[in-house]
Tab-separated table of C-alpha atoms in Angstrom:
chain	number	residue	atom	x	y	z
A	213	MET	CA	24.841	4.697	14.694
A	214	LYS	CA	23.295	2.428	12.032
A	215	ILE	CA	20.535	3.722	9.672
A	216	GLY	CA	18.218	1.405	7.682
A	217	PHE	CA	16.145	2.424	4.715
A	218	VAL	CA	12.889	1.072	3.254
A	219	SER	CA	12.102	2.497	-0.165
A	220	LEU	CA	8.609	1.966	-1.649
A	221	GLY	CA	6.869	3.059	-4.785
A	222	CYS	CA	8.128	4.139	-8.211
A	223	PRO	CA	11.672	4.744	-9.496
A	224	LYS	CA	11.138	8.515	-8.980
A	225	ASN	CA	10.695	7.860	-5.270
A	226	GLN	CA	13.688	5.457	-5.354
A	227	LEU	CA	15.800	8.411	-6.569
A	228	ASP	CA	14.816	10.382	-3.548
A	229	THR	CA	15.920	7.521	-1.348
A	230	GLU	CA	19.302	7.502	-3.138
A	231	VAL	CA	19.748	11.198	-2.419
A	232	MET	CA	18.920	10.639	1.288
A	233	LEU	CA	21.310	7.652	1.444
A	234	HIS	CA	24.141	9.881	0.237
A	235	GLU	CA	23.339	12.624	2.744
A	236	VAL	CA	23.129	10.197	5.631
A	237	ALA	CA	26.366	8.413	4.673
A	238	SER	CA	28.152	11.784	4.177
A	239	ALA	CA	27.131	12.764	7.692
A	240	GLY	CA	29.067	9.818	9.032
A	241	TYR	CA	26.222	7.382	9.747
A	242	GLU	CA	26.542	3.728	8.873
A	243	ILE	CA	24.005	2.399	6.384
A	244	THR	CA	22.747	-1.097	7.078
A	245	PRO	CA	20.634	-3.244	4.672
A	246	GLU	CA	19.035	-5.047	7.561
A	247	GLU	CA	16.266	-3.201	9.449
A	248	THR	CA	16.801	-5.549	12.388
A	249	ASP	CA	20.357	-4.112	12.818
A	250	ALA	CA	19.327	-0.508	12.510
A	251	ASP	CA	19.080	2.105	15.237
A	252	VAL	CA	16.884	4.290	13.009
A	253	VAL	CA	14.807	3.254	10.076
A	254	ILE	CA	13.742	5.706	7.357
A	255	ILE	CA	10.667	4.592	5.376
A	256	ASN	CA	10.255	6.419	2.066
A	257	THR	CA	6.555	5.800	1.326
A	258	CYS	CA	4.270	5.841	-1.703
A	259	GLY	CA	0.756	7.254	-1.470
A	260	PHE	CA	-0.367	7.247	-5.082
A	261	ILE	CA	-3.245	4.711	-4.913
A	262	GLU	CA	-4.998	2.668	-2.250
A	263	SER	CA	-2.796	-0.468	-2.657
A	264	ALA	CA	0.372	1.661	-2.424
A	265	LYS	CA	-0.931	3.387	0.658
A	266	GLN	CA	-1.710	0.113	2.340
A	267	GLU	CA	1.759	-1.224	1.554
A	268	SER	CA	3.304	1.893	3.114
A	269	ILE	CA	1.183	1.562	6.229
A	270	ASP	CA	1.963	-2.142	6.519
A	271	ASN	CA	5.702	-1.381	6.325
A	272	ILE	CA	5.442	1.276	9.044
A	273	LEU	CA	3.616	-1.181	11.268
A	274	ASP	CA	6.225	-3.876	10.585
A	275	ILE	CA	9.030	-1.545	11.532
A	276	ALA	CA	7.076	-0.416	14.588
A	277	TRP	CA	7.219	-4.018	15.800
A	278	LEU	CA	11.004	-3.746	15.750
A	279	LYS	CA	10.762	-0.634	17.838
A	280	LYS	CA	8.654	-2.405	20.410
A	281	HIS	CA	10.460	-5.749	20.507
A	282	ARG	CA	13.975	-5.245	19.125
A	283	GLY	CA	15.188	-1.971	20.536
A	284	LEU	CA	14.857	0.186	17.424
A	285	GLN	CA	15.322	3.763	18.504
A	286	ALA	CA	13.306	5.776	16.033
A	287	ILE	CA	11.201	5.656	12.846
A	288	VAL	CA	11.284	8.421	10.199
A	289	VAL	CA	8.551	8.477	7.575
A	290	THR	CA	9.173	10.377	4.338
A	291	GLY	CA	7.688	10.449	0.807
A	292	CYS	CA	4.253	10.705	-0.741
A	293	LEU	CA	2.269	9.173	2.070
A	294	ALA	CA	3.948	11.531	4.506
A	295	GLU	CA	3.221	14.513	2.300
A	296	ARG	CA	-0.427	13.524	1.706
A	297	TYR	CA	-1.427	12.274	5.165
A	298	ARG	CA	0.908	14.113	7.487
A	299	GLU	CA	-1.662	14.838	10.173
A	300	SER	CA	-3.055	11.282	10.268
A	301	ILE	CA	0.427	9.844	10.565
A	302	LEU	CA	1.260	12.242	13.429
A	303	GLU	CA	-2.013	11.610	15.220
A	304	GLU	CA	-2.617	7.914	14.607
A	305	MET	CA	0.872	6.377	14.539
A	306	PRO	CA	2.564	7.146	17.869
A	307	GLU	CA	5.462	4.845	16.940
A	308	VAL	CA	6.574	7.330	14.254
A	309	ASP	CA	9.126	9.881	15.539
A	310	ALA	CA	9.561	12.109	12.486
A	311	VAL	CA	7.583	12.951	9.331
A	312	LEU	CA	9.140	14.650	6.358
A	313	GLY	CA	7.321	15.892	3.215
A	314	VAL	CA	8.597	15.432	-0.299
A	315	GLY	CA	10.157	18.871	-0.160
A	316	SER	CA	12.228	18.032	2.885
A	317	ILE	CA	14.410	15.100	1.839
A	318	HIS	CA	17.512	17.283	2.337
A	319	HIS	CA	16.537	17.579	6.010
A	320	ILE	CA	17.010	13.875	6.643
A	321	VAL	CA	20.190	14.262	8.656
A	322	GLU	CA	18.570	16.925	10.811
A	323	ALA	CA	15.641	14.591	11.351
A	324	ILE	CA	17.873	11.730	12.457
A	325	GLU	CA	19.739	13.990	14.862
A	326	ALA	CA	16.502	15.337	16.277
A	327	VAL	CA	14.886	11.986	16.937
A	328	THR	CA	17.957	10.439	18.436
A	329	VAL	CA	18.751	13.381	20.716
A	330	LYS	CA	15.117	13.518	21.641
A	331	LYS	CA	15.259	9.938	22.799
A	332	LYS	CA	18.214	10.606	24.978
A	333	LYS	CA	16.449	13.599	26.567
A	334	GLY	CA	13.187	11.688	27.007
A	335	SER	CA	11.209	14.136	24.879
A	336	LYS	CA	8.025	12.870	23.215
A	337	ARG	CA	7.820	15.696	20.672
A	338	LYS	CA	7.852	14.511	17.042
A	339	TYR	CA	10.135	16.092	14.409
A	340	THR	CA	8.384	17.404	11.285
A	341	SER	CA	9.516	19.252	8.186
A	342	PHE	CA	7.340	20.174	5.238
A	343	GLU	CA	9.270	22.593	3.111
A	344	ASP	CA	7.723	24.138	0.037
A	345	LYS	CA	7.942	21.257	-2.417
A	346	GLU	CA	7.928	23.642	-5.371
A	347	THR	CA	11.075	25.521	-4.402
A	348	VAL	CA	13.100	22.523	-3.131
A	349	ARG	CA	16.488	21.924	-4.766
A	350	LEU	CA	16.017	19.150	-7.304
A	351	GLY	CA	18.537	16.305	-7.628
A	352	GLY	CA	21.696	15.848	-5.568
A	353	ASP	CA	24.487	13.361	-5.110
A	354	ARG	CA	23.206	9.775	-4.843
A	355	ILE	CA	24.136	6.303	-3.666
A	356	LEU	CA	22.721	3.972	-6.280
A	357	THR	CA	20.353	1.332	-5.121
A	358	THR	CA	20.110	-0.186	-8.615
A	359	PRO	CA	22.783	-2.511	-9.969
A	360	GLU	CA	25.832	-0.519	-11.017
A	361	TYR	CA	25.169	-0.922	-14.749
A	362	THR	CA	21.659	0.653	-14.729
A	363	ALA	CA	20.301	3.857	-13.239
A	364	TYR	CA	17.376	6.223	-13.361
A	365	LEU	CA	17.812	9.900	-14.295
A	366	LYS	CA	14.921	12.108	-12.990
A	367	ILE	CA	14.720	15.090	-15.329
A	368	ALA	CA	11.786	16.914	-13.704
A	369	GLU	CA	9.557	16.882	-10.639
A	370	GLY	CA	5.838	17.338	-10.220
A	371	CYS	CA	3.019	17.345	-12.805
A	372	ASP	CA	0.634	19.867	-14.455
A	373	ASN	CA	-1.581	17.396	-16.320
A	374	ARG	CA	-4.222	17.206	-13.636
A	375	CYS	CA	-5.748	13.898	-14.687
A	376	ALA	CA	-9.027	13.441	-12.801
A	377	TYR	CA	-7.962	10.248	-11.063
A	378	CYS	CA	-4.482	11.339	-10.005
A	379	ALA	CA	-3.300	12.851	-6.741
A	380	ILE	CA	0.328	13.518	-7.800
A	381	PRO	CA	-0.061	17.242	-8.504
A	382	SER	CA	-1.294	17.846	-4.986
A	383	ILE	CA	1.473	15.637	-3.541
A	384	ARG	CA	4.461	16.591	-5.729
A	385	GLY	CA	3.440	20.056	-6.909
A	386	LYS	CA	3.644	21.716	-10.276
A	387	PHE	CA	5.955	20.497	-13.039
A	388	ARG	CA	9.538	21.711	-12.704
A	389	SER	CA	12.303	20.774	-15.143
A	390	ARG	CA	15.895	20.401	-14.088
A	391	PRO	CA	18.447	22.437	-16.000
A	392	MET	CA	19.998	20.518	-18.874
A	393	GLU	CA	23.552	21.139	-17.715
A	394	ASP	CA	22.718	19.551	-14.316
A	395	LEU	CA	21.275	16.443	-16.011
A	396	VAL	CA	24.337	16.063	-18.292
A	397	ALA	CA	26.683	16.387	-15.334
A	398	GLU	CA	24.687	13.751	-13.397
A	399	ALA	CA	24.747	11.442	-16.409
A	400	LYS	CA	28.550	11.765	-16.621
A	401	GLN	CA	28.832	10.820	-12.933
A	402	LEU	CA	26.649	7.806	-13.509
A	403	GLU	CA	28.723	6.730	-16.518
A	404	ALA	CA	31.855	7.018	-14.361
A	405	LEU	CA	30.195	4.604	-11.912
A	406	GLY	CA	29.757	2.058	-14.633
A	407	VAL	CA	26.166	2.771	-15.733
A	408	ARG	CA	25.380	1.383	-19.186
A	409	GLU	CA	21.638	1.891	-19.240
A	410	LEU	CA	20.117	5.248	-18.419
A	411	ASN	CA	16.379	5.283	-17.767
A	412	ILE	CA	14.877	8.760	-18.190
A	413	VAL	CA	11.984	9.359	-15.690
A	414	ALA	CA	9.685	12.076	-14.469
A	415	GLN	CA	5.896	12.292	-14.049
A	416	ASP	CA	5.814	13.443	-17.753
A	417	ILE	CA	9.203	13.446	-19.468
A	418	THR	CA	7.721	14.783	-22.720
A	419	ARG	CA	6.936	18.075	-21.026
A	420	TYR	CA	10.625	18.520	-20.221
A	421	GLY	CA	11.952	22.038	-20.748
A	422	GLN	CA	8.658	23.833	-21.336
A	423	ASP	CA	8.922	25.718	-18.050
A	424	LEU	CA	12.600	26.530	-18.265
A	425	TYR	CA	13.113	27.093	-21.989
A	426	GLY	CA	9.597	27.871	-23.319
A	427	GLU	CA	9.431	24.746	-25.459
A	428	TYR	CA	9.635	21.007	-25.200
A	429	ARG	CA	13.345	20.094	-25.068
A	430	LEU	CA	13.394	16.262	-24.520
A	431	ALA	CA	14.814	15.664	-27.967
A	432	ALA	CA	17.543	18.256	-27.321
A	433	LEU	CA	18.348	16.647	-23.999
A	434	LEU	CA	18.716	13.232	-25.626
A	435	ARG	CA	21.099	14.631	-28.157
A	436	LYS	CA	23.116	16.338	-25.436
A	437	LEU	CA	23.296	13.149	-23.329
A	438	SER	CA	24.432	11.207	-26.429
A	439	GLU	CA	27.132	13.849	-27.201
A	440	GLU	CA	28.451	14.199	-23.640
A	441	THR	CA	28.418	10.522	-22.584
A	442	GLU	CA	28.960	7.138	-24.182
A	443	ILE	CA	26.202	5.324	-22.232
A	444	PRO	CA	24.964	2.732	-24.739
A	445	TRP	CA	21.343	2.508	-23.794
A	446	ILE	CA	19.070	5.497	-23.086
A	447	ARG	CA	15.465	4.449	-22.333
A	448	LEU	CA	12.362	6.706	-22.279
A	449	LEU	CA	9.742	6.141	-19.514
A	450	TYR	CA	6.526	8.109	-18.817
A	451	CYS	CA	5.882	9.814	-22.152
A	452	TYR	CA	2.480	11.463	-22.676
A	453	PRO	CA	0.895	10.859	-26.123
A	454	ASP	CA	-0.198	14.504	-26.640
A	455	LYS	CA	3.385	15.692	-26.424
A	456	ILE	CA	5.015	13.300	-28.860
A	457	THR	CA	6.533	15.827	-31.332
A	458	ASP	CA	7.920	15.138	-34.733
A	459	GLU	CA	11.307	16.180	-33.435
A	460	LEU	CA	11.158	13.604	-30.625
A	461	VAL	CA	10.041	10.847	-32.988
A	462	ALA	CA	12.991	11.684	-35.285
A	463	GLU	CA	15.404	11.602	-32.374
A	464	ILE	CA	14.284	8.215	-31.246
A	465	ARG	CA	14.425	6.963	-34.880
A	466	ASP	CA	17.845	8.400	-35.746
A	467	ASN	CA	19.807	8.311	-32.463
A	468	PRO	CA	21.355	4.816	-32.176
A	469	ARG	CA	21.834	5.219	-28.393
A	470	VAL	CA	18.157	5.919	-27.732
A	471	LEU	CA	16.357	2.613	-27.434
A	472	LYS	CA	13.437	1.982	-29.748
A	473	TYR	CA	11.239	1.640	-26.690
A	474	ILE	CA	8.694	4.113	-25.355
A	475	ASP	CA	6.490	4.030	-22.257
A	476	LEU	CA	3.281	5.739	-23.370
A	477	PRO	CA	0.486	5.731	-20.758
A	478	ILE	CA	-2.815	5.925	-22.643
A	479	GLN	CA	-5.304	4.928	-19.889
A	480	HIS	CA	-8.295	4.563	-22.211
A	481	ILE	CA	-9.461	4.936	-25.829
A	482	SER	CA	-13.107	5.892	-25.438
A	483	ASP	CA	-13.539	9.645	-26.074
A	484	ARG	CA	-16.081	9.782	-23.294
A	485	MET	CA	-13.692	8.182	-20.755
A	486	LEU	CA	-10.702	10.275	-21.882
A	487	LYS	CA	-12.762	13.444	-21.404
A	488	ALA	CA	-13.974	12.280	-17.970
A	489	MET	CA	-10.397	11.467	-16.971
A	490	ASN	CA	-9.300	14.939	-18.126
A	491	ARG	CA	-6.758	13.422	-20.437
A	492	HIS	CA	-5.373	15.692	-23.141
A	493	GLY	CA	-6.574	14.658	-26.574
A	494	ASP	CA	-9.085	12.140	-27.842
A	495	GLY	CA	-9.009	8.579	-29.191
A	496	ALA	CA	-8.135	9.745	-32.681
A	497	MET	CA	-5.096	11.599	-31.365
A	498	VAL	CA	-3.947	8.470	-29.499
A	499	ARG	CA	-4.409	6.267	-32.600
A	500	GLY	CA	-2.509	8.884	-34.690
A	501	VAL	CA	0.466	8.923	-32.338
A	502	ILE	CA	0.719	5.095	-32.339
A	503	GLU	CA	0.447	5.010	-36.138
A	504	LYS	CA	3.120	7.655	-36.471
A	505	LEU	CA	5.562	5.868	-34.084
A	506	ARG	CA	5.166	2.585	-35.919
A	507	ARG	CA	5.396	4.118	-39.308
A	508	GLU	CA	8.571	6.103	-38.537
A	509	ILE	CA	10.148	3.518	-36.239
A	510	PRO	CA	8.993	0.040	-37.397
A	511	GLU	CA	10.953	-1.688	-34.642
A	512	ILE	CA	9.456	0.485	-31.816
A	513	VAL	CA	8.311	-1.288	-28.640
A	514	ILE	CA	5.380	0.523	-27.082
A	515	ARG	CA	4.584	-0.035	-23.400
A	516	THR	CA	1.278	1.378	-22.219
A	517	THR	CA	-1.100	1.311	-19.246
A	518	PHE	CA	-4.897	1.360	-18.991
A	519	ILE	CA	-7.335	2.133	-16.235
A	520	VAL	CA	-10.592	0.109	-16.105
A	521	GLY	CA	-13.576	0.743	-13.938
A	522	PHE	CA	-13.310	4.562	-13.949
A	523	PRO	CA	-16.601	6.098	-12.806
A	524	GLY	CA	-19.188	5.919	-15.502
A	525	GLU	CA	-17.374	3.407	-17.648
A	526	THR	CA	-20.065	1.537	-19.511
A	527	GLU	CA	-19.965	-1.880	-21.140
A	528	GLU	CA	-19.718	-0.057	-24.444
A	529	ASP	CA	-16.680	1.961	-23.289
A	530	PHE	CA	-15.029	-1.171	-21.985
A	531	GLU	CA	-15.709	-3.135	-25.153
A	532	GLU	CA	-14.163	-0.309	-27.206
A	533	LEU	CA	-11.124	-0.504	-24.999
A	534	CYS	CA	-10.883	-4.319	-25.369
A	535	GLU	CA	-11.203	-4.066	-29.151
A	536	PHE	CA	-8.513	-1.388	-29.300
A	537	VAL	CA	-6.055	-3.495	-27.233
A	538	HIS	CA	-6.755	-6.549	-29.307
A	539	ASP	CA	-6.363	-4.755	-32.659
A	540	THR	CA	-3.378	-2.566	-31.762
A	541	LYS	CA	-1.356	-5.442	-30.299
A	542	PHE	CA	0.889	-3.429	-27.955
A	543	GLU	CA	4.221	-4.993	-27.147
A	544	ARG	CA	3.824	-4.309	-23.385
A	545	VAL	CA	0.617	-3.576	-21.419
A	546	GLY	CA	-0.287	-2.969	-17.793
A	547	VAL	CA	-3.907	-2.710	-16.636
A	548	PHE	CA	-5.038	-1.284	-13.372
A	549	PRO	CA	-8.436	-1.022	-11.660
A	550	TYR	CA	-9.461	2.525	-10.876
A	551	SER	CA	-8.540	3.605	-7.414
A	552	ARG	CA	-10.792	6.159	-5.797
A	553	GLU	CA	-8.524	8.779	-4.235
A	554	GLU	CA	-9.401	11.620	-1.882
A	555	GLY	CA	-8.642	15.106	-3.234
A	556	THR	CA	-8.985	14.120	-6.900
A	557	ALA	CA	-11.558	15.393	-9.330
A	558	ALA	CA	-12.900	11.830	-9.872
A	559	TYR	CA	-13.474	11.083	-6.185
A	560	ASP	CA	-17.051	12.497	-6.109
A	561	LEU	CA	-18.084	11.473	-9.651
A	562	PRO	CA	-21.335	9.534	-9.866
A	563	ASP	CA	-21.633	5.982	-11.197
A	564	GLN	CA	-18.711	4.526	-9.290
A	565	ILE	CA	-18.000	0.981	-10.436
A	566	ASP	CA	-18.168	-2.079	-8.234
A	567	GLU	CA	-14.704	-3.364	-7.205
A	568	GLN	CA	-15.341	-6.913	-8.515
A	569	VAL	CA	-16.441	-5.475	-11.891
A	570	LYS	CA	-13.140	-3.569	-12.032
A	571	LEU	CA	-11.152	-6.706	-11.372
A	572	ASP	CA	-13.125	-8.755	-13.868
A	573	ARG	CA	-12.499	-6.110	-16.565
A	574	MET	CA	-8.801	-6.004	-15.756
A	575	ASP	CA	-8.637	-9.762	-16.027
A	576	LEU	CA	-10.305	-9.756	-19.397
A	577	VAL	CA	-7.952	-7.296	-20.937
A	578	MET	CA	-4.893	-8.987	-19.504
A	579	ARG	CA	-5.991	-12.416	-20.699
A	580	ASP	CA	-6.188	-11.137	-24.253
A	581	GLN	CA	-2.853	-9.357	-23.869
A	582	MET	CA	-1.223	-12.588	-22.648
A	583	GLU	CA	-2.164	-14.227	-25.959
A	584	ILE	CA	-0.762	-11.274	-27.846
A	585	ASN	CA	2.483	-11.502	-25.842
A	586	ALA	CA	2.764	-15.244	-26.416
A	587	ALA	CA	2.334	-14.870	-30.159
A	588	ARG	CA	4.839	-12.070	-30.317
A	589	ASN	CA	7.366	-14.003	-28.235
A	590	GLU	CA	7.079	-16.961	-30.610
A	591	THR	CA	8.360	-14.724	-33.461
A	592	LYS	CA	11.550	-14.224	-31.397
A	593	VAL	CA	12.516	-17.904	-31.549
A	594	GLY	CA	15.555	-18.313	-33.806
A	595	LYS	CA	16.457	-14.624	-33.646
A	596	VAL	CA	19.547	-13.065	-32.031
A	597	LEU	CA	18.989	-10.368	-29.392
A	598	THR	CA	21.438	-8.155	-27.658
A	599	VAL	CA	21.043	-8.706	-23.938
A	600	LEU	CA	22.352	-6.719	-20.981
A	601	CYS	CA	23.440	-9.452	-18.531
A	602	GLU	CA	22.087	-8.917	-15.059
A	603	ASP	CA	23.284	-11.985	-13.086
A	604	TYR	CA	23.894	-15.702	-12.972
A	605	ASP	CA	22.019	-18.385	-11.095
A	606	PRO	CA	24.553	-20.992	-9.905
A	607	VAL	CA	21.826	-23.508	-9.059
A	608	SER	CA	20.387	-23.705	-12.572
A	609	GLY	CA	23.555	-22.663	-14.333
A	610	VAL	CA	21.598	-20.003	-16.278
A	611	HIS	CA	22.364	-16.329	-16.761
A	612	PHE	CA	19.608	-13.788	-17.102
A	613	GLY	CA	19.221	-10.242	-18.329
A	614	ARG	CA	17.135	-7.931	-20.491
A	615	SER	CA	16.914	-7.042	-24.137
A	616	ALA	CA	16.422	-3.451	-25.352
A	617	GLU	CA	12.723	-4.313	-25.380
A	618	ASP	CA	12.549	-4.814	-21.615
A	619	ALA	CA	12.626	-2.021	-19.031
A	620	PRO	CA	14.039	-2.900	-15.558
A	621	GLU	CA	11.599	-4.253	-12.989
A	622	ILE	CA	8.458	-4.044	-15.164
A	623	ASP	CA	9.141	-6.173	-18.275
A	624	GLY	CA	10.318	-9.623	-19.020
A	625	LYS	CA	13.719	-11.364	-18.839
A	626	VAL	CA	15.957	-13.180	-21.221
A	627	TYR	CA	17.426	-16.329	-19.717
A	628	PHE	CA	20.450	-17.914	-21.436
A	629	ARG	CA	23.067	-20.556	-21.081
A	630	SER	CA	26.710	-19.782	-21.762
A	631	GLU	CA	29.958	-21.725	-22.055
A	632	ARG	CA	31.588	-19.241	-19.723
A	633	ARG	CA	30.451	-16.805	-17.029
A	634	ILE	CA	29.267	-13.442	-18.284
A	635	THR	CA	29.988	-10.386	-16.095
A	636	PRO	CA	26.853	-8.506	-15.027
A	637	GLY	CA	26.627	-5.240	-16.978
A	638	SER	CA	28.048	-6.867	-20.135
A	639	PHE	CA	26.209	-6.947	-23.398
A	640	VAL	CA	25.942	-10.352	-25.031
A	641	LYS	CA	24.317	-11.710	-28.170
A	642	VAL	CA	21.759	-14.405	-27.340
A	643	LYS	CA	20.062	-16.709	-29.806
A	644	ILE	CA	16.467	-17.353	-28.628
A	645	ARG	CA	15.456	-21.013	-28.456
A	646	GLU	CA	12.199	-21.054	-26.567
A	647	VAL	CA	9.461	-19.049	-24.897
A	648	LEU	CA	8.804	-19.056	-21.141
A	649	ASP	CA	5.444	-17.195	-20.837
A	650	TYR	CA	6.510	-13.519	-20.743
A	651	ASP	CA	10.250	-14.448	-20.812
A	652	LEU	CA	12.644	-15.908	-23.352
A	653	MET	CA	15.288	-18.619	-23.175
A	654	GLY	CA	18.388	-18.918	-25.331
A	655	ARG	CA	22.147	-19.500	-25.642
A	656	ALA	CA	24.894	-16.911	-25.608
A	657	MET	CA	26.897	-16.427	-28.825
A	658	LEU	CA	30.222	-15.761	-27.150
A	659	ASN	CA	32.026	-14.579	-30.238
A	660	GLU	CA	29.471	-11.734	-30.286
A	661	THR	CA	29.976	-10.761	-26.607
A	662	LYS	CA	31.365	-7.293	-25.890
């Protein structure tokens, strides 16, 4: 029997898909990359914001067409949308045969067996499993869906921050760290598979260890990963500014394997907005953290995100944000319009902002950031960057990859020409010759390749 997978949402969700892939393959099922060839399709959904929910629903409906017209036997829905809207999916989507919550990914084989046996017996009963998400076993063997040279390592699950706009705590549960020895063992397995870039993820990686060890232990984890593996690049994603300790700053600064790159979601700078969002700390704290990072690690690349159009955001609040972005000149920025989500503290707040106003504000911030990015990229011309080669385009004759300043999937690329083919996963020195909007173009310095 052939099983197809559709994985949506963030890298943390992708890791859950990789665990399910391993369990399905270990049970003897054949994995197919083509949904049209599958007997059963598993859709691991995202349900974080409205656009993600709509994407998940659209994918379910697309796969339902295969069930009606191409003989697909069953559809299994897992992930955040399944956890958050289980009853609606069961009642309003008759095409779906099984629904699994985020705590039930280890029941995936049982679900497949249930829906396929059910079909043979003519039963119309749906399979459901919603285990306690806060007691579920974290981690597990995986089949990587990333290229073999890069992988994500999820060090914790859930979140305790309770930001007013966010539904993740109700979907994923309270924050739970994974034991350090489990993470080191998994990193060793990934290294044995050829991984050369390890991307550390969780809803809040800076909280790591507080629940298990009584203190923040991210810096200690980074030291342990560096001691126990030889993975060249370790990248930090999803760090909260109020938990950036002096120890962590020193570890990023002094550990040559930890990239001088940090993903630091700030969301706003107005004290009034930060308080309304239930963010920890005020604008002065945020500015202080940025100043400390840049003082201690002059080469640091800071990626951040902002939310515009949060309920009650005035023109003065927005102007303060624009001025902050313009003056701070972040290396990487993402801006998102506020999404009103059921079950969150912000859902019933007064002074909801018009959708077009949100989009206009997002556009204004991003236009300014584009100019900042363009000016910064121009400073790279003539410099030599270490690039992790990702692939080669035979049509254009150009390789492409990423520098240490670019996280997978969300940041830019470095395109480069080379006198010989470079193997994906190799590091190569590239001299930058021109700017291509958010990307860079250069030529490989082959005597520097390793």
